Amino acid sequence: MSTLGPVISSGAELIATTLKNQGVEVLFGIVGIPVVEVAEACVAAGIRFIGFRNEQSAAYAASIYGYLSGRPGVCLSVGGPGVVHALAGLLNSKINCWPIVLLSGSCDTDQVDTGAFQELDQVEVCRPYCKYAARPASLEQVPFVIEKAFRTALYGRPGAAYVDLPADFIQYPIRNKQVLDSIQASKVPSAPKSMANPSDLNEAVALLKNAKSPLIVVGKGAAYARAEKEILQLVEKTGSPFLPTPMGKGVLPDSHPLCVSAARSKALKEADVVLLIGARLNWILHFGHSPRWNSTVRFIQIDIAPEEIGNNRNDTLPLLGDIQLVVSQLTQSLEKLNNISSGYVTGLVSKVKANAEKIRQSGLKGSDEAVLNYQTAFTTIKNILPEKDIVYVSEGANTMDIGRSFFDVSEPRQRLDAGTGATMGVGMGYAIGAQCYYPTKRVVSIVGDSAFGFSAMELETAIRSQLPLLIIVINNNGIYHGLDDDEYEASRISGTLPTTSLSPETRYDMISEACGGKGWLVKNRVQLGNALKDALAAKDQTCVINVMIAPGGRTKLDFAWMQNEKKAKL
Ligand code: ADP
Ligand code: MG
């Protein structure tokens, strides 16, 4: 008999209690030695565990959960290869500025450098992607290090944090309740917020008041900051047109009369004063340079990260602070902007109408039995999907780019795509993460066949976890474009198969059925419509609709504004 007293807890339970104290509701990951006990303790503590098939998707799920919930998404993995797979999610969170914490098992502390099971210097491996990466020095330090990881991921510009969990800490038998209680860390409070410098604010107000063609750009930082109410007030009070970035869509409804998404190129060219709200002057906004932007444009940038402001344009006027607060400061100091040139807003609005009509027309082409293309498939889908309570996930180069203008979004944080990293393969992780966050909405993933293939096995995860995802694979047999059966066979025999080719008519729908979900293969408008109605009615089931479209892929886009955009990317 030990004189130390009975074992009352374990390191694994201590970790679970710490996560529970941090408000964690869902844990995404894959178990294995030495983290099975951690996952089991978390489940016993009332945390939902979603067990994936590859850590990459688990980390993507945690990444999007961080964006949606405004608290760090949490991923649990084994060491070594598990960590390397999960790095994808850390990078994705870093690049998109979302909070995430990765917790991974590692070898016993007295086995470091001995060639232990799955041994890797994980703290160093994760460090380049993280704001904070640490191995607790002792079991007593674990709650503090986890609290610090949560705080660092969340405060300032959100990002990634890593905590190493040595196997001997996880398994440690705890006998002393007093010590156990005394080391617990309390929940990280919401991030502190600050307002902009008053003199910068005055300068911004003066610039906006004098603007002849102002433009407000609403980015995903504004969506993350939950600043929809404040931004709507600013737009309505000033009368300035606004343009959402791809994931800024929905912060204000796309149907708002001042939304100029469908006249994007014209708006960029004409704007003389641009207010960036949680959006960076990176590739998505053409670095803020001409010819896409007017050469004399002035940028005002609201951001929480001072080092971001001035990136690519060091003449940018900074409004450093939290978007909710800074936008309110601006709204208080501004009235209706009455220097706006006559014709600027009406010109944009009429361009929006004309382009919207072109898009509408493009979706009506062809007979009901005709082979589908992106436009006709999207139009069919859009006309059937309900307007409310849908969360869109979108990836795949053409599927995402062309789809963006077909699906209007009316609420913030309801459209998730490949983001700043243009990361293909996020779709299944995002859909699973989003369905966990929004249990009463239907997550509809509209994805390319190549993008879906990155993590199609996560269908089993969704089905086992009873997540009724609706996945629509826009299948053109390839990356960007593919070949039809005959062309494919001829190229295969002659050894000239393009690197962009995937097998023709792969039955993605049957992967769903094989895992216990539902699946449909559809080839025209009528079949697509029927399958979609059935899938919407199957409210509790994971569904895959495999939509064969013309493999020639990029059917010629007949609206010039989109073509110009593609050309400018060359
Ligand atoms: P998009 O891709 O939509 O252009 P980005 O991810 O490039 O958006 O930019 C988002 C920006 O928002 C980042 O620079 C980030 O620092 C900033 N941001 C995030 N949260 C806040 C906040 N609460 N207040 C101010 N800025 C924020
Ligand atoms: Mg494809």
Coordinates of C-alpha atoms and ligand atoms in Angstrom, one line a residue:
M1 CA 0.0 0.0 0.0
S2 CA 1.2 3.4 -0.9
T3 CA 1.6 6.0 1.9
L4 CA 0.8 8.7 -0.7
G5 CA -2.9 8.3 -0.5
P6 CA -5.3 7.2 -3.2
V7 CA -5.2 8.4 -6.8
I8 CA -8.0 10.9 -7.3
S9 CA -7.2 12.1 -10.8
S10 CA -4.7 12.0 -13.7
G11 CA -2.8 14.4 -15.9
A12 CA -5.4 13.6 -18.6
E13 CA -8.2 14.8 -16.3
L14 CA -6.3 17.9 -15.4
I15 CA -6.0 18.7 -19.1
A16 CA -9.7 18.1 -19.7
T17 CA -10.7 20.3 -16.7
T18 CA -8.4 23.0 -18.0
L19 CA -10.1 22.9 -21.4
K20 CA -13.5 22.8 -19.9
N21 CA -12.6 25.9 -17.8
Q22 CA -11.5 27.6 -21.0
G23 CA -15.0 27.1 -22.3
V24 CA -14.2 24.4 -24.9
E25 CA -17.3 22.7 -26.2
V26 CA -15.9 20.8 -29.1
L27 CA -12.5 19.1 -29.6
F28 CA -11.5 18.1 -33.2
G29 CA -8.8 15.5 -33.6
I30 CA -7.6 11.9 -33.9
V31 CA -6.6 9.8 -30.9
G32 CA -3.7 7.4 -30.5
I33 CA -0.9 6.9 -28.0
P34 CA -0.6 8.9 -25.8
V35 CA -3.7 11.1 -26.2
V36 CA -6.6 8.5 -26.0
E37 CA -6.8 9.3 -22.3
V38 CA -7.0 13.0 -22.9
A39 CA -9.9 12.6 -25.4
E40 CA -11.7 10.2 -23.0
A41 CA -11.3 12.6 -20.1
C42 CA -12.6 15.5 -22.3
V43 CA -15.7 13.5 -23.3
A44 CA -16.3 12.6 -19.6
A45 CA -16.0 16.3 -18.8
G46 CA -18.8 17.0 -21.3
I47 CA -16.7 18.2 -24.3
R48 CA -17.8 16.8 -27.6
F49 CA -15.0 15.0 -29.4
I50 CA -15.1 14.7 -33.2
G51 CA -12.7 12.0 -34.3
F52 CA -11.3 12.6 -37.8
R53 CA -9.5 10.3 -40.3
N54 CA -6.6 12.7 -41.0
E55 CA -5.3 15.4 -38.6
Q56 CA -5.3 17.9 -41.5
S57 CA -9.1 18.1 -41.7
A58 CA -9.4 18.1 -37.9
A59 CA -7.1 21.1 -37.8
Y60 CA -9.1 22.8 -40.5
A61 CA -12.3 22.2 -38.5
A62 CA -10.7 23.7 -35.5
S63 CA -9.5 26.6 -37.6
I64 CA -13.0 27.5 -38.9
Y65 CA -14.5 26.9 -35.5
G66 CA -12.2 29.6 -34.2
Y67 CA -13.4 32.0 -36.9
L68 CA -17.1 31.2 -36.3
S69 CA -17.1 31.2 -32.5
G70 CA -14.6 33.9 -31.8
R71 CA -12.8 31.6 -29.3
P72 CA -9.9 29.4 -30.1
G73 CA -10.8 26.2 -32.0
V74 CA -9.1 23.2 -30.4
C75 CA -7.4 20.3 -32.2
L76 CA -5.9 17.2 -30.4
S77 CA -3.4 15.0 -32.1
V78 CA -0.7 12.4 -31.5
G79 CA 2.9 13.4 -31.8
G80 CA 5.3 13.2 -34.8
P81 CA 3.4 12.7 -38.0
G82 CA 0.1 13.7 -36.3
V83 CA 1.6 17.1 -35.6
V84 CA 3.0 17.4 -39.1
H85 CA -0.4 16.7 -40.6
A86 CA -2.0 19.3 -38.2
L87 CA 0.4 22.0 -39.2
A88 CA -1.8 22.6 -42.2
G89 CA -4.5 23.9 -39.8
L90 CA -2.0 26.1 -37.9
L91 CA -0.8 27.7 -41.1
N92 CA -4.4 28.2 -42.3
S93 CA -5.3 29.9 -39.0
K94 CA -2.2 32.1 -39.0
I95 CA -2.7 33.2 -42.6
N96 CA -6.4 34.0 -42.0
C97 CA -5.9 35.5 -38.6
W98 CA -8.1 33.1 -36.7
P99 CA -7.6 31.7 -33.2
I100 CA -6.6 28.0 -32.8
V101 CA -4.9 25.9 -30.2
L102 CA -3.2 22.6 -31.1
L103 CA -2.6 20.1 -28.3
S104 CA -0.4 17.1 -29.2
G105 CA 1.0 14.2 -27.3
S106 CA 4.7 13.8 -27.1
C107 CA 7.2 11.3 -25.7
D108 CA 7.9 11.0 -21.9
T109 CA 10.1 13.9 -20.7
D110 CA 12.9 11.5 -19.7
Q111 CA 13.0 10.0 -23.2
V112 CA 13.6 13.2 -25.1
D113 CA 16.3 12.8 -27.8
T114 CA 16.5 9.0 -27.3
G115 CA 14.6 8.1 -30.5
A116 CA 11.3 7.6 -28.6
F117 CA 8.0 6.6 -30.2
Q118 CA 6.9 9.3 -32.7
E119 CA 9.5 11.7 -31.3
L120 CA 9.7 15.1 -32.8
D121 CA 10.7 18.5 -31.5
Q122 CA 7.1 19.6 -31.9
V123 CA 7.5 23.0 -30.2
E124 CA 10.1 24.0 -32.8
V125 CA 8.2 22.5 -35.7
C126 CA 5.1 24.5 -34.8
R127 CA 6.8 27.7 -33.8
P128 CA 7.0 29.3 -37.3
Y129 CA 3.2 29.1 -37.6
C130 CA 2.4 30.1 -34.0
K131 CA 2.2 33.1 -31.8
Y132 CA 3.1 30.8 -28.9
A133 CA 4.4 27.3 -28.8
A134 CA 5.5 25.6 -25.5
R135 CA 6.0 22.4 -23.6
P136 CA 5.0 22.8 -19.9
A137 CA 8.0 22.4 -17.7
S138 CA 6.0 20.3 -15.2
L139 CA 2.5 18.9 -14.7
E140 CA 1.7 21.8 -12.4
Q141 CA 2.5 24.2 -15.3
V142 CA -0.1 22.6 -17.7
P143 CA -3.1 24.7 -16.8
F144 CA -1.0 27.9 -17.0
V145 CA 0.5 27.0 -20.4
I146 CA -2.9 26.1 -21.9
E147 CA -4.4 29.3 -20.5
K148 CA -1.5 31.3 -22.1
A149 CA -2.0 29.4 -25.4
F150 CA -5.7 30.4 -25.4
R151 CA -4.9 34.0 -24.4
T152 CA -2.2 34.4 -27.1
A153 CA -4.3 32.8 -29.8
L154 CA -7.2 35.2 -29.0
Y155 CA -5.6 38.5 -28.1
G156 CA -4.2 41.1 -30.5
R157 CA -4.4 39.7 -34.0
P158 CA -5.8 36.2 -33.6
G159 CA -3.6 33.3 -34.6
A160 CA -2.2 29.9 -33.7
A161 CA -0.8 28.4 -30.5
Y162 CA 0.7 25.0 -29.7
V163 CA 0.9 23.1 -26.4
D164 CA 3.0 19.9 -26.1
L165 CA 1.6 17.2 -23.8
P166 CA 4.3 14.8 -22.7
A167 CA 3.0 11.2 -22.2
D168 CA 4.2 11.0 -18.6
F169 CA 2.2 14.2 -17.7
I170 CA -0.9 12.7 -19.3
Q171 CA -0.6 9.5 -17.4
Y172 CA 0.6 11.1 -14.1
P173 CA -1.5 9.8 -11.1
I174 CA -2.7 12.8 -9.1
R175 CA -3.3 12.3 -5.3
N176 CA -3.4 15.8 -3.9
K177 CA -6.7 17.6 -4.3
Q178 CA -5.5 20.8 -2.7
V179 CA -2.6 21.1 -5.3
L180 CA -5.0 20.1 -8.1
D181 CA -7.4 22.9 -7.2
S182 CA -4.7 25.5 -6.7
I183 CA -3.1 25.1 -10.1
Q184 CA -6.3 25.5 -12.1
A185 CA -6.4 28.5 -14.5
S186 CA -9.6 30.5 -15.0
K187 CA -11.2 31.3 -18.4
V188 CA -9.4 33.8 -20.6
P189 CA -11.7 36.9 -20.7
S190 CA -12.7 38.2 -24.1
A191 CA -9.9 40.2 -25.9
P192 CA -9.4 43.7 -24.6
K193 CA -10.3 46.4 -27.2
S194 CA -8.9 49.8 -28.1
M195 CA -10.0 52.8 -30.1
A196 CA -8.2 54.7 -32.7
N197 CA -5.9 57.7 -32.1
P198 CA -8.1 60.8 -32.2
S199 CA -5.8 62.7 -34.6
D200 CA -5.8 59.8 -37.1
L201 CA -9.5 59.7 -36.7
N202 CA -9.9 63.4 -37.5
E203 CA -7.8 62.9 -40.6
A204 CA -9.9 59.9 -41.7
V205 CA -13.1 61.9 -41.2
A206 CA -11.7 64.8 -43.3
L207 CA -10.6 62.4 -46.1
L208 CA -14.0 60.7 -46.1
K209 CA -16.0 64.0 -46.0
N210 CA -14.1 65.3 -49.0
A211 CA -14.3 62.0 -51.0
K212 CA -15.9 62.2 -54.4
S213 CA -16.0 58.5 -54.8
P214 CA -15.7 56.7 -51.4
L215 CA -15.7 53.0 -51.0
I216 CA -15.9 50.9 -47.9
V217 CA -14.3 47.4 -48.2
V218 CA -15.6 44.9 -45.7
G219 CA -13.2 42.0 -45.0
K220 CA -13.4 38.8 -43.0
G221 CA -11.7 40.7 -40.1
A222 CA -15.0 42.6 -39.8
A223 CA -16.9 39.3 -39.8
Y224 CA -14.6 37.9 -37.2
A225 CA -15.0 41.1 -35.1
R226 CA -18.8 40.7 -35.2
A227 CA -19.1 44.3 -36.3
E228 CA -22.1 43.9 -38.6
K229 CA -24.3 46.3 -36.6
E230 CA -21.7 49.1 -36.4
I231 CA -20.8 48.8 -40.1
L232 CA -24.5 48.9 -41.2
Q233 CA -24.9 52.1 -39.2
L234 CA -21.8 53.6 -40.9
V235 CA -22.9 52.7 -44.4
E236 CA -26.5 53.9 -43.9
K237 CA -25.4 57.2 -42.2
T238 CA -22.8 58.1 -44.8
G239 CA -24.4 56.6 -47.9
S240 CA -21.1 55.2 -49.1
P241 CA -21.1 52.2 -51.4
F242 CA -19.4 49.1 -50.0
L243 CA -17.7 46.0 -51.3
P244 CA -17.3 42.8 -49.4
T245 CA -14.2 40.6 -49.9
P246 CA -15.1 36.9 -50.6
M247 CA -15.4 36.0 -46.9
G248 CA -16.6 39.5 -45.9
K249 CA -19.8 38.6 -47.9
G250 CA -22.8 38.7 -45.6
V251 CA -21.5 41.1 -42.9
L252 CA -24.0 43.4 -44.7
P253 CA -26.5 41.6 -46.9
D254 CA -25.5 41.2 -50.5
S255 CA -29.0 42.5 -51.4
H256 CA -28.2 45.9 -49.7
P257 CA -28.7 48.7 -52.3
L258 CA -25.2 50.0 -51.7
C259 CA -23.5 46.7 -52.2
V260 CA -21.4 46.9 -55.3
S261 CA -20.0 43.3 -55.5
A262 CA -21.2 42.8 -59.0
A263 CA -19.4 46.0 -60.1
R264 CA -16.2 45.2 -58.3
S265 CA -13.8 46.2 -61.1
K266 CA -15.5 49.5 -61.7
A267 CA -15.6 50.3 -58.0
L268 CA -11.9 49.6 -57.5
K269 CA -11.0 51.8 -60.5
E270 CA -13.2 54.8 -59.5
A271 CA -12.8 54.9 -55.7
D272 CA -10.7 57.9 -54.5
V273 CA -10.9 57.2 -50.8
V274 CA -11.2 53.6 -49.6
L275 CA -12.0 52.6 -46.0
L276 CA -10.6 49.1 -45.4
I277 CA -12.4 47.4 -42.5
G278 CA -10.7 44.2 -41.5
A279 CA -9.3 43.5 -45.0
R280 CA -5.7 43.4 -46.1
L281 CA -4.1 44.9 -49.2
N282 CA -2.8 41.5 -50.3
W283 CA -3.4 39.5 -53.5
I284 CA -7.2 39.4 -52.9
L285 CA -7.3 43.2 -53.1
H286 CA -4.5 43.4 -55.8
F287 CA -2.0 44.9 -53.3
G288 CA -3.7 48.3 -53.5
H289 CA -2.0 49.2 -56.7
S290 CA -3.0 50.5 -60.1
P291 CA -4.1 49.5 -62.7
R292 CA -6.8 47.7 -60.7
W293 CA -7.1 50.7 -58.3
N294 CA -7.1 54.3 -59.2
S295 CA -3.5 55.6 -59.1
T296 CA -4.4 58.5 -56.8
V297 CA -6.5 56.4 -54.3
R298 CA -6.1 57.0 -50.6
F299 CA -6.5 54.1 -48.2
I300 CA -7.7 54.3 -44.6
Q301 CA -7.3 51.0 -42.8
I302 CA -9.0 49.8 -39.7
D303 CA -6.9 47.0 -38.2
I304 CA -5.9 45.5 -34.9
A305 CA -2.4 44.7 -36.1
P306 CA -0.2 47.9 -36.5
E307 CA 2.4 46.1 -38.6
E308 CA -0.2 45.3 -41.2
I309 CA -1.1 48.9 -41.8
G310 CA 1.0 50.2 -44.7
N311 CA 1.8 46.8 -46.1
N312 CA 2.1 47.4 -49.9
R313 CA 0.9 51.0 -49.5
N314 CA 2.8 52.9 -46.8
D315 CA 0.7 56.0 -47.4
T316 CA -2.2 54.3 -45.8
L317 CA -3.9 56.2 -43.0
P318 CA -4.0 54.0 -39.9
L319 CA -7.0 53.6 -37.7
L320 CA -5.5 51.2 -35.2
G321 CA -8.0 49.4 -32.9
D322 CA -10.9 47.1 -32.7
I323 CA -13.4 47.3 -35.6
Q324 CA -16.5 47.6 -33.5
L325 CA -15.2 50.5 -31.6
V326 CA -13.4 52.3 -34.4
V327 CA -16.3 52.1 -36.8
S328 CA -18.5 53.5 -34.1
Q329 CA -16.0 56.4 -33.6
L330 CA -16.2 57.1 -37.3
T331 CA -20.0 56.9 -37.4
Q332 CA -20.3 59.4 -34.6
S333 CA -18.0 61.9 -36.4
L334 CA -19.6 61.6 -39.8
E335 CA -22.8 62.7 -41.5
K336 CA -24.1 61.8 -44.9
L337 CA -21.1 62.2 -47.3
N338 CA -22.3 65.1 -49.5
N339 CA -19.2 65.5 -51.7
I340 CA -19.9 62.3 -53.5
S341 CA -19.9 63.0 -57.3
S342 CA -23.2 62.9 -59.0
G343 CA -23.2 59.7 -61.1
Y344 CA -20.7 57.8 -59.0
V345 CA -23.2 55.8 -57.0
T346 CA -25.8 55.6 -59.7
G347 CA -23.1 54.4 -62.2
L348 CA -22.1 51.6 -59.9
V349 CA -25.7 50.7 -59.1
S350 CA -26.6 50.4 -62.8
K351 CA -23.4 48.4 -63.5
V352 CA -24.5 46.0 -60.6
K353 CA -27.9 45.6 -62.2
A354 CA -26.5 45.0 -65.7
N355 CA -23.9 42.4 -64.5
A356 CA -26.5 40.7 -62.2
E357 CA -28.7 40.3 -65.2
K358 CA -25.9 38.8 -67.3
I359 CA -25.2 36.3 -64.6
R360 CA -28.9 35.5 -64.4
Q361 CA -29.1 35.0 -68.1
S362 CA -26.0 32.8 -68.2
G363 CA -27.7 30.3 -65.9
L364 CA -30.8 29.9 -68.0
K365 CA -29.0 28.7 -71.1
G366 CA -29.5 25.2 -72.6
S367 CA -32.4 22.8 -72.4
D368 CA -33.4 20.8 -69.3
E369 CA -31.5 17.8 -70.6
A370 CA -28.4 19.7 -71.7
V371 CA -25.0 19.0 -70.2
L372 CA -24.6 21.3 -67.2
N373 CA -21.9 24.0 -66.8
Y374 CA -21.0 26.0 -63.8
Q375 CA -23.6 28.7 -64.5
T376 CA -26.5 26.4 -65.1
A377 CA -25.7 24.1 -62.2
F378 CA -25.3 27.0 -59.8
T379 CA -28.6 28.6 -61.0
T380 CA -30.5 25.4 -60.5
I381 CA -29.0 25.0 -57.0
K382 CA -29.6 28.6 -56.1
N383 CA -33.3 28.5 -57.1
I384 CA -34.0 25.5 -54.9
L385 CA -31.9 26.2 -51.7
P386 CA -33.8 28.0 -49.0
E387 CA -32.8 31.6 -48.4
K388 CA -32.4 31.2 -44.7
D389 CA -30.3 29.0 -42.4
I390 CA -27.9 27.9 -45.0
V391 CA -24.1 28.0 -44.4
Y392 CA -22.1 27.9 -47.6
V393 CA -18.7 26.2 -47.9
S394 CA -17.0 26.8 -51.2
E395 CA -13.7 25.6 -52.6
G396 CA -12.2 24.5 -55.9
A397 CA -10.7 27.1 -58.2
N398 CA -13.5 27.6 -60.7
T399 CA -16.3 26.3 -58.5
M400 CA -15.4 28.9 -55.9
D401 CA -14.6 31.8 -58.2
I402 CA -17.7 31.5 -60.4
G403 CA -20.0 30.4 -57.5
R404 CA -19.2 33.5 -55.5
S405 CA -21.4 35.7 -57.7
F406 CA -24.3 33.3 -57.9
F407 CA -25.0 32.7 -54.2
D408 CA -26.1 35.8 -52.2
V409 CA -25.3 35.8 -48.5
S410 CA -27.5 37.7 -46.1
E411 CA -25.9 37.1 -42.8
P412 CA -22.4 37.3 -41.5
R413 CA -20.1 34.3 -41.2
Q414 CA -22.3 32.1 -43.4
R415 CA -19.9 31.8 -46.4
L416 CA -16.6 30.0 -45.9
D417 CA -14.1 29.5 -48.6
A418 CA -10.4 28.8 -49.3
G419 CA -9.5 32.2 -47.8
T420 CA -6.2 34.1 -47.8
G421 CA -4.2 30.9 -48.3
A422 CA -6.4 29.8 -51.3
T423 CA -6.2 26.5 -49.4
M424 CA -7.8 23.7 -51.4
G425 CA -8.9 20.7 -49.3
V426 CA -10.4 22.7 -46.4
G427 CA -14.0 21.9 -47.4
M428 CA -14.7 18.8 -45.4
G429 CA -13.0 20.1 -42.3
Y430 CA -14.8 23.5 -42.6
A431 CA -18.2 21.8 -43.2
I432 CA -17.8 19.6 -40.2
G433 CA -16.6 22.5 -38.0
A434 CA -19.4 24.7 -39.2
Q435 CA -22.1 22.1 -38.7
C436 CA -20.8 21.6 -35.1
Y437 CA -21.1 25.4 -34.6
Y438 CA -24.4 25.8 -36.3
P439 CA -26.4 22.7 -35.3
T440 CA -29.7 24.0 -36.6
K441 CA -28.6 25.3 -39.9
R442 CA -27.8 23.2 -43.0
V443 CA -24.2 23.3 -44.1
V444 CA -24.1 23.2 -47.9
S445 CA -20.6 22.6 -49.4
I446 CA -20.4 23.4 -53.1
V447 CA -17.0 22.1 -54.0
G448 CA -14.9 21.1 -57.0
D449 CA -14.1 17.5 -57.6
S450 CA -10.4 18.0 -57.0
A451 CA -10.9 20.0 -53.8
F452 CA -13.3 17.4 -52.5
G453 CA -10.8 14.6 -53.1
F454 CA -8.3 16.1 -50.6
S455 CA -10.3 14.7 -47.7
A456 CA -13.3 12.7 -49.1
M457 CA -12.8 10.1 -46.3
E458 CA -14.0 12.7 -43.8
L459 CA -17.5 11.8 -45.1
E460 CA -17.3 8.9 -42.7
T461 CA -16.4 11.3 -39.9
A462 CA -19.5 13.4 -40.7
I463 CA -21.8 10.4 -41.0
R464 CA -20.5 8.8 -37.7
S465 CA -20.8 12.2 -36.0
Q466 CA -24.4 12.6 -37.3
L467 CA -23.7 15.8 -39.1
P468 CA -26.2 16.3 -41.9
L469 CA -23.8 18.0 -44.4
L470 CA -25.0 18.5 -47.9
I471 CA -22.1 18.3 -50.2
I472 CA -22.5 19.2 -53.9
V473 CA -19.5 18.1 -55.9
I474 CA -19.2 20.1 -59.1
N475 CA -17.4 17.4 -61.1
N476 CA -15.5 18.2 -64.3
N477 CA -13.1 15.3 -64.1
G478 CA -10.1 17.4 -63.2
I479 CA -8.3 20.4 -61.7
Y480 CA -9.5 23.5 -63.5
H481 CA -10.8 21.3 -66.3
G482 CA -10.8 17.6 -67.2
L483 CA -11.4 15.3 -70.2
D484 CA -14.4 13.3 -71.2
D485 CA -14.3 9.5 -71.3
D486 CA -13.0 9.2 -74.8
E487 CA -10.4 11.9 -74.6
Y488 CA -9.2 10.5 -71.3
E489 CA -8.8 7.0 -72.7
A490 CA -7.0 8.2 -75.8
S491 CA -4.6 10.3 -73.7
R492 CA -4.0 7.5 -71.2
I493 CA -3.1 5.1 -74.0
S494 CA -0.8 7.6 -75.7
G495 CA 0.8 8.6 -72.4
T496 CA -0.3 12.2 -72.7
L497 CA -2.7 12.5 -69.8
P498 CA -2.6 16.1 -68.7
T499 CA -1.5 16.7 -65.1
T500 CA -4.8 18.4 -64.4
S501 CA -6.8 15.2 -65.3
L502 CA -8.7 13.1 -62.8
S503 CA -10.6 9.9 -63.6
P504 CA -13.8 10.6 -65.5
E505 CA -17.1 10.4 -63.7
T506 CA -15.6 9.2 -60.4
R507 CA -18.6 8.2 -58.2
Y508 CA -18.1 10.5 -55.2
D509 CA -21.8 9.9 -54.4
M510 CA -21.0 6.2 -53.8
I511 CA -18.3 7.0 -51.2
S512 CA -21.2 8.6 -49.2
E513 CA -23.4 5.6 -49.6
A514 CA -20.5 3.2 -48.8
C515 CA -20.1 5.1 -45.5
G516 CA -23.8 5.0 -44.7
G517 CA -24.9 8.4 -46.1
K518 CA -26.9 9.2 -49.2
G519 CA -25.6 9.9 -52.7
W520 CA -26.9 11.0 -56.1
L521 CA -25.2 11.2 -59.5
V522 CA -26.8 13.9 -61.7
K523 CA -26.2 15.1 -65.2
N524 CA -28.7 17.7 -66.1
R525 CA -30.9 20.4 -64.6
V526 CA -33.9 18.2 -63.8
Q527 CA -31.9 15.4 -62.1
L528 CA -29.9 18.0 -60.1
G529 CA -33.1 19.7 -59.0
N530 CA -34.7 16.4 -57.9
A531 CA -31.7 15.2 -56.1
L532 CA -31.3 18.6 -54.3
K533 CA -35.0 18.5 -53.1
D534 CA -34.5 14.9 -51.8
A535 CA -31.3 15.9 -50.1
L536 CA -32.9 18.9 -48.4
A537 CA -35.7 16.6 -47.2
A538 CA -33.2 14.2 -45.8
K539 CA -32.6 16.6 -42.9
D540 CA -30.7 14.2 -40.7
Q541 CA -28.4 12.6 -43.2
T542 CA -25.1 13.4 -44.8
C543 CA -25.7 13.7 -48.5
V544 CA -23.4 13.9 -51.6
I545 CA -24.7 15.1 -54.9
N546 CA -22.2 14.3 -57.7
V547 CA -22.9 16.9 -60.4
M548 CA -21.3 16.0 -63.7
I549 CA -20.6 19.2 -65.7
A550 CA -19.0 19.7 -69.1
P551 CA -15.4 18.6 -68.5
G552 CA -14.1 21.3 -70.7
G553 CA -14.5 23.1 -67.4
R554 CA -14.1 26.8 -67.7
T555 CA -16.9 27.4 -70.1
K556 CA -16.2 30.7 -71.6
L557 CA -17.3 33.4 -69.2
D558 CA -19.4 35.8 -71.1
F559 CA -19.2 38.7 -68.7
A560 CA -16.2 40.9 -69.2
W561 CA -15.8 42.0 -65.6
M562 CA -14.9 38.5 -64.6
Q563 CA -12.7 37.9 -67.6
N564 CA -10.7 41.0 -66.8
E565 CA -10.3 39.8 -63.3
K566 CA -8.8 36.5 -64.5
K567 CA -6.5 38.3 -67.0
A568 CA -5.2 40.5 -64.2
K569 CA -4.2 37.4 -62.3
L570 CA -1.9 36.2 -65.1
Ligands
ADP1 P1 -10.0 39.5 -46.3 O1 -9.4 38.3 -46.8 O2 -11.5 39.5 -46.1 O3 -9.5 40.7 -47.0 P2 -8.0 39.5 -44.2 O4 -7.9 38.2 -43.6 O5 -7.0 39.8 -45.3 O6 -9.5 39.7 -44.8 O7 -7.9 40.7 -43.2 C1 -8.5 40.6 -41.9 C2 -7.8 41.7 -41.1 O8 -8.7 41.9 -40.0 C3 -6.5 41.2 -40.5 O9 -5.5 42.1 -40.9 C4 -6.7 41.3 -39.0 O10 -5.6 41.8 -38.3 C5 -7.9 42.2 -38.8 N1 -8.7 42.0 -37.6 C6 -9.2 40.8 -37.1 N2 -9.9 41.1 -36.0 C7 -10.0 42.4 -35.8 C8 -10.6 43.3 -34.9 N3 -11.4 42.8 -33.9 N4 -10.4 44.6 -35.0 C9 -9.6 45.1 -36.0 N5 -9.0 44.3 -36.9 C10 -9.2 43.0 -36.9
MG2 MG -12.7 20.1 -61.2

